[in-house]
């Protein structure tokens, strides 16, 4: 069996989203990862921060960090695909964590 790899996913959510919608968004994207075979180790709000440059007319964003482990890239690819077409997510980044 392949060794599970660790990843961090950081995504930025629009600031004008209400709390319930943000909670639903986070739960949906956490379950996308789980449903595709990844283990969500941690999923937490980071902070509201000023963006380095304007993205889609937003100057601030709500940062959310997820730590996952997975054997293959299926979950990451699905997260990436859906995050790109989601209007509430301004930007996202998936990074492999070296041990």
Tab-separated table of N, CA and C in Angstrom:
chain	number	residue	atom	x	y	z
A	1	UNK	N	0.849	-1.198	0.000
A	1	UNK	CA	0.000	0.000	0.000
A	1	UNK	C	0.887	1.252	0.000
A	2	UNK	N	0.478	2.216	-0.763
A	2	UNK	CA	1.253	3.465	-0.854
A	2	UNK	C	1.143	4.245	0.453
A	3	UNK	N	2.208	4.937	0.761
A	3	UNK	CA	2.228	5.790	1.954
A	3	UNK	C	1.317	6.994	1.705
A	4	UNK	N	0.475	7.304	2.684
A	4	UNK	CA	-0.384	8.480	2.536
A	4	UNK	C	0.455	9.747	2.516
A	5	UNK	N	0.081	10.646	1.625
A	5	UNK	CA	0.775	11.929	1.537
A	5	UNK	C	-0.065	12.977	2.254
A	6	UNK	N	0.629	13.961	2.826
A	6	UNK	CA	-0.056	15.041	3.538
A	6	UNK	C	-0.124	16.282	2.654
A	7	UNK	N	-1.264	16.944	2.711
A	7	UNK	CA	-1.474	18.162	1.933
A	7	UNK	C	-2.133	19.217	2.801
A	8	UNK	N	-1.893	20.456	2.447
A	8	UNK	CA	-2.641	21.572	3.022
A	8	UNK	C	-3.374	22.258	1.887
A	9	UNK	N	-4.626	22.553	2.137
A	9	UNK	CA	-5.432	23.277	1.163
A	9	UNK	C	-5.842	24.586	1.823
A	10	UNK	N	-5.486	25.674	1.197
A	10	UNK	CA	-5.870	26.983	1.702
A	10	UNK	C	-6.802	27.599	0.676
A	11	UNK	N	-7.965	28.021	1.120
A	11	UNK	CA	-8.841	28.718	0.184
A	11	UNK	C	-9.409	29.978	0.802
A	12	UNK	N	-9.743	30.921	-0.081
A	12	UNK	CA	-10.230	32.232	0.333
A	12	UNK	C	-11.682	32.362	-0.104
A	13	UNK	N	-12.536	32.653	0.879
A	13	UNK	CA	-13.969	32.786	0.636
A	13	UNK	C	-14.335	34.268	0.625
A	14	UNK	N	-15.323	34.624	-0.200
A	14	UNK	CA	-15.817	36.012	-0.229
A	14	UNK	C	-16.227	36.469	1.169
A	15	UNK	N	-16.038	37.748	1.462
A	15	UNK	CA	-16.383	38.267	2.798
A	15	UNK	C	-17.868	38.583	2.948
A	16	UNK	N	-18.600	38.687	1.851
A	16	UNK	CA	-20.022	39.058	1.959
A	16	UNK	C	-20.946	37.841	2.056
A	17	UNK	N	-20.385	36.680	2.341
A	17	UNK	CA	-21.183	35.472	2.508
A	17	UNK	C	-21.626	35.397	3.976
A	18	UNK	N	-22.879	34.959	4.231
A	18	UNK	CA	-23.315	34.890	5.641
A	18	UNK	C	-22.760	33.626	6.304
A	19	UNK	N	-22.826	33.603	7.624
A	19	UNK	CA	-22.200	32.515	8.397
A	19	UNK	C	-22.749	31.140	8.032
A	20	UNK	N	-24.068	31.044	7.861
A	20	UNK	CA	-24.668	29.743	7.523
A	20	UNK	C	-24.183	29.246	6.167
A	21	UNK	N	-24.122	30.150	5.210
A	21	UNK	CA	-23.664	29.770	3.871
A	21	UNK	C	-22.192	29.378	3.895
A	22	UNK	N	-21.399	30.072	4.701
A	22	UNK	CA	-19.975	29.738	4.802
A	22	UNK	C	-19.795	28.373	5.455
A	23	UNK	N	-20.550	28.116	6.518
A	23	UNK	CA	-20.493	26.815	7.182
A	23	UNK	C	-20.868	25.698	6.214
A	24	UNK	N	-21.925	25.911	5.440
A	24	UNK	CA	-22.360	24.913	4.456
A	24	UNK	C	-21.287	24.697	3.385
A	25	UNK	N	-20.645	25.781	2.966
A	25	UNK	CA	-19.577	25.692	1.957
A	25	UNK	C	-18.407	24.871	2.490
A	26	UNK	N	-17.973	25.161	3.709
A	26	UNK	CA	-16.853	24.441	4.317
A	26	UNK	C	-17.199	22.959	4.465
A	27	UNK	N	-18.409	22.658	4.954
A	27	UNK	CA	-18.826	21.262	5.124
A	27	UNK	C	-18.881	20.547	3.775
A	28	UNK	N	-19.359	21.245	2.750
A	28	UNK	CA	-19.458	20.638	1.424
A	28	UNK	C	-18.077	20.283	0.886
A	29	UNK	N	-17.134	21.202	0.997
A	29	UNK	CA	-15.807	20.938	0.461
A	29	UNK	C	-15.030	19.928	1.316
A	30	UNK	N	-15.266	19.907	2.627
A	30	UNK	CA	-14.675	18.857	3.466
A	30	UNK	C	-15.205	17.488	3.040
A	31	UNK	N	-16.514	17.405	2.780
A	31	UNK	CA	-17.094	16.111	2.407
A	31	UNK	C	-16.693	15.692	0.996
A	32	UNK	N	-16.434	16.642	0.112
A	32	UNK	CA	-15.914	16.301	-1.225
A	32	UNK	C	-14.594	15.551	-1.067
A	33	UNK	N	-13.746	16.039	-0.181
A	33	UNK	CA	-12.465	15.379	0.070
A	33	UNK	C	-12.680	13.989	0.668
A	34	UNK	N	-13.538	13.905	1.699
A	34	UNK	CA	-13.797	12.618	2.369
A	34	UNK	C	-14.417	11.609	1.406
A	35	UNK	N	-15.389	12.055	0.630
A	35	UNK	CA	-16.108	11.151	-0.279
A	35	UNK	C	-15.197	10.596	-1.367
A	36	UNK	N	-14.093	11.263	-1.627
A	36	UNK	CA	-13.158	10.816	-2.657
A	36	UNK	C	-11.905	10.165	-2.064
A	37	UNK	N	-12.011	9.738	-0.795
A	37	UNK	CA	-10.966	8.915	-0.205
A	37	UNK	C	-9.896	9.623	0.617
A	38	UNK	N	-10.012	10.927	0.809
A	38	UNK	CA	-9.017	11.636	1.619
A	38	UNK	C	-9.478	11.675	3.076
A	39	UNK	N	-8.534	11.734	3.983
A	39	UNK	CA	-8.849	11.893	5.398
A	39	UNK	C	-8.617	13.349	5.774
A	40	UNK	N	-9.667	14.024	6.237
A	40	UNK	CA	-9.544	15.417	6.667
A	40	UNK	C	-9.048	15.406	8.112
A	41	UNK	N	-7.795	15.795	8.290
A	41	UNK	CA	-7.170	15.796	9.613
A	41	UNK	C	-7.616	17.022	10.404
A	42	UNK	N	-7.707	18.152	9.712
A	42	UNK	CA	-8.077	19.408	10.368
A	42	UNK	C	-8.721	20.312	9.333
A	43	UNK	N	-9.745	21.038	9.752
A	43	UNK	CA	-10.397	22.016	8.878
A	43	UNK	C	-10.766	23.198	9.756
A	44	UNK	N	-10.101	24.331	9.543
A	44	UNK	CA	-10.335	25.446	10.463
A	44	UNK	C	-10.295	26.785	9.740
A	45	UNK	N	-11.068	27.718	10.292
A	45	UNK	CA	-11.009	29.092	9.798
A	45	UNK	C	-9.694	29.679	10.253
A	46	UNK	N	-9.055	30.394	9.373
A	46	UNK	CA	-7.788	31.000	9.720
A	46	UNK	C	-8.054	32.436	10.170
A	47	UNK	N	-8.397	33.300	9.249
A	47	UNK	CA	-8.739	34.676	9.619
A	47	UNK	C	-9.263	35.416	8.410
A	48	UNK	N	-9.777	36.617	8.694
A	48	UNK	CA	-10.165	37.522	7.619
A	48	UNK	C	-8.953	38.405	7.364
A	49	UNK	N	-8.502	38.451	6.130
A	49	UNK	CA	-7.291	39.214	5.822
A	49	UNK	C	-7.481	40.078	4.592
A	50	UNK	N	-6.696	41.111	4.575
A	50	UNK	CA	-6.643	41.963	3.392
A	50	UNK	C	-5.865	41.224	2.319
A	51	UNK	N	-6.387	41.247	1.107
A	51	UNK	CA	-5.723	40.574	-0.004
A	51	UNK	C	-4.592	41.453	-0.545
A	52	UNK	N	-3.573	40.826	-1.074
A	52	UNK	CA	-2.435	41.563	-1.632
A	52	UNK	C	-2.875	42.383	-2.847
A	53	UNK	N	-3.849	41.859	-3.565
A	53	UNK	CA	-4.401	42.581	-4.714
A	53	UNK	C	-5.880	42.206	-4.827
A	54	UNK	N	-6.622	43.028	-5.515
A	54	UNK	CA	-8.050	42.828	-5.635
A	54	UNK	C	-8.353	41.583	-6.471
A	55	UNK	N	-9.273	40.753	-5.989
A	55	UNK	CA	-9.718	39.573	-6.720
A	55	UNK	C	-11.230	39.675	-6.880
A	56	UNK	N	-11.702	39.718	-8.113
A	56	UNK	CA	-13.145	39.794	-8.396
A	56	UNK	C	-13.823	40.905	-7.590
A	57	UNK	N	-13.186	42.060	-7.526
A	57	UNK	CA	-13.687	43.245	-6.811
A	57	UNK	C	-13.684	43.112	-5.291
A	58	UNK	N	-12.984	42.129	-4.753
A	58	UNK	CA	-12.869	41.988	-3.296
A	58	UNK	C	-11.468	42.387	-2.855
A	59	UNK	N	-11.412	43.111	-1.724
A	59	UNK	CA	-10.120	43.516	-1.171
A	59	UNK	C	-9.758	42.706	0.071
A	60	UNK	N	-10.745	41.983	0.618
A	60	UNK	CA	-10.524	41.132	1.784
A	60	UNK	C	-11.118	39.755	1.508
A	61	UNK	N	-10.619	38.766	2.244
A	61	UNK	CA	-11.155	37.425	2.093
A	61	UNK	C	-11.097	36.669	3.403
A	62	UNK	N	-11.960	35.654	3.542
A	62	UNK	CA	-11.957	34.788	4.712
A	62	UNK	C	-11.123	33.560	4.366
A	63	UNK	N	-10.020	33.397	5.064
A	63	UNK	CA	-9.111	32.286	4.777
A	63	UNK	C	-9.539	31.044	5.555
A	64	UNK	N	-9.503	29.886	4.891
A	64	UNK	CA	-9.829	28.610	5.534
A	64	UNK	C	-8.744	27.601	5.183
A	65	UNK	N	-8.282	26.878	6.190
A	65	UNK	CA	-7.183	25.928	6.007
A	65	UNK	C	-7.662	24.508	6.294
A	66	UNK	N	-7.341	23.587	5.390
A	66	UNK	CA	-7.666	22.176	5.579
A	66	UNK	C	-6.373	21.382	5.494
A	67	UNK	N	-6.193	20.451	6.431
A	67	UNK	CA	-5.063	19.524	6.362
A	67	UNK	C	-5.628	18.146	6.056
A	68	UNK	N	-5.105	17.509	5.012
A	68	UNK	CA	-5.611	16.199	4.592
A	68	UNK	C	-4.469	15.222	4.352
A	69	UNK	N	-4.806	13.943	4.450
A	69	UNK	CA	-3.887	12.895	4.008
A	69	UNK	C	-4.649	12.036	3.002
A	70	UNK	N	-3.943	11.575	1.977
A	70	UNK	CA	-4.576	10.753	0.951
A	70	UNK	C	-3.538	9.903	0.232
A	71	UNK	N	-3.995	8.783	-0.311
A	71	UNK	CA	-3.122	7.874	-1.061
A	71	UNK	C	-3.030	8.249	-2.534
A	72	UNK	N	-4.116	8.844	-3.050
A	72	UNK	CA	-4.083	9.234	-4.467
A	72	UNK	C	-4.650	10.639	-4.636
A	73	UNK	N	-4.614	11.133	-5.848
A	73	UNK	CA	-4.969	12.532	-6.099
A	73	UNK	C	-6.437	12.758	-6.445
A	74	UNK	N	-7.249	11.713	-6.410
A	74	UNK	CA	-8.656	11.840	-6.814
A	74	UNK	C	-9.375	12.947	-6.043
A	75	UNK	N	-9.253	12.916	-4.713
A	75	UNK	CA	-9.949	13.905	-3.878
A	75	UNK	C	-9.442	15.315	-4.156
A	76	UNK	N	-8.128	15.454	-4.320
A	76	UNK	CA	-7.540	16.772	-4.577
A	76	UNK	C	-7.973	17.310	-5.936
A	77	UNK	N	-7.997	16.437	-6.931
A	77	UNK	CA	-8.428	16.859	-8.264
A	77	UNK	C	-9.884	17.296	-8.269
A	78	UNK	N	-10.725	16.571	-7.538
A	78	UNK	CA	-12.147	16.919	-7.469
A	78	UNK	C	-12.338	18.230	-6.708
A	79	UNK	N	-11.605	18.416	-5.611
A	79	UNK	CA	-11.658	19.673	-4.863
A	79	UNK	C	-11.250	20.828	-5.782
A	80	UNK	N	-10.136	20.653	-6.476
A	80	UNK	CA	-9.607	21.675	-7.379
A	80	UNK	C	-10.634	22.038	-8.456
A	81	UNK	N	-11.227	21.022	-9.061
A	81	UNK	CA	-12.201	21.235	-10.142
A	81	UNK	C	-13.413	22.023	-9.630
A	82	UNK	N	-13.946	21.622	-8.481
A	82	UNK	CA	-15.146	22.276	-7.952
A	82	UNK	C	-14.853	23.659	-7.368
A	83	UNK	N	-13.664	23.844	-6.791
A	83	UNK	CA	-13.307	25.156	-6.247
A	83	UNK	C	-13.174	26.183	-7.374
A	84	UNK	N	-12.698	25.742	-8.530
A	84	UNK	CA	-12.528	26.661	-9.662
A	84	UNK	C	-13.861	27.189	-10.187
A	85	UNK	N	-14.918	26.385	-10.071
A	85	UNK	CA	-16.216	26.810	-10.615
A	85	UNK	C	-17.162	27.340	-9.544
A	86	UNK	N	-16.689	27.430	-8.291
A	86	UNK	CA	-17.524	27.933	-7.201
A	86	UNK	C	-17.327	29.443	-7.070
A	87	UNK	N	-18.412	30.196	-7.179
A	87	UNK	CA	-18.331	31.660	-7.130
A	87	UNK	C	-17.972	32.199	-5.746
A	88	UNK	N	-18.182	31.406	-4.709
A	88	UNK	CA	-17.916	31.882	-3.352
A	88	UNK	C	-16.440	31.752	-2.970
A	89	UNK	N	-15.697	30.911	-3.686
A	89	UNK	CA	-14.267	30.750	-3.428
A	89	UNK	C	-13.496	31.617	-4.409
A	90	UNK	N	-12.760	32.594	-3.855
A	90	UNK	CA	-12.011	33.521	-4.708
A	90	UNK	C	-10.728	32.880	-5.235
A	91	UNK	N	-10.015	32.175	-4.363
A	91	UNK	CA	-8.753	31.529	-4.735
A	91	UNK	C	-8.562	30.295	-3.860
A	92	UNK	N	-7.816	29.334	-4.360
A	92	UNK	CA	-7.448	28.182	-3.532
A	92	UNK	C	-6.069	27.696	-3.947
A	93	UNK	N	-5.420	27.013	-3.029
A	93	UNK	CA	-4.077	26.514	-3.287
A	93	UNK	C	-3.925	25.186	-2.549
A	94	UNK	N	-3.415	24.176	-3.260
A	94	UNK	CA	-3.169	22.870	-2.666
A	94	UNK	C	-1.667	22.668	-2.614
A	95	UNK	N	-1.135	22.390	-1.434
A	95	UNK	CA	0.304	22.251	-1.250
A	95	UNK	C	0.616	20.913	-0.589
A	96	UNK	N	1.608	20.221	-1.106
A	96	UNK	CA	2.044	18.982	-0.466
A	96	UNK	C	2.968	19.328	0.685
A	97	UNK	N	2.748	18.677	1.830
A	97	UNK	CA	3.574	18.915	3.009
A	97	UNK	C	4.638	17.825	3.071
A	98	UNK	N	5.872	18.234	3.010
A	98	UNK	CA	6.973	17.277	3.094
A	98	UNK	C	7.193	16.891	4.550
A	99	UNK	N	7.493	15.633	4.789
A	99	UNK	CA	7.681	15.134	6.157
A	99	UNK	C	9.106	15.353	6.608
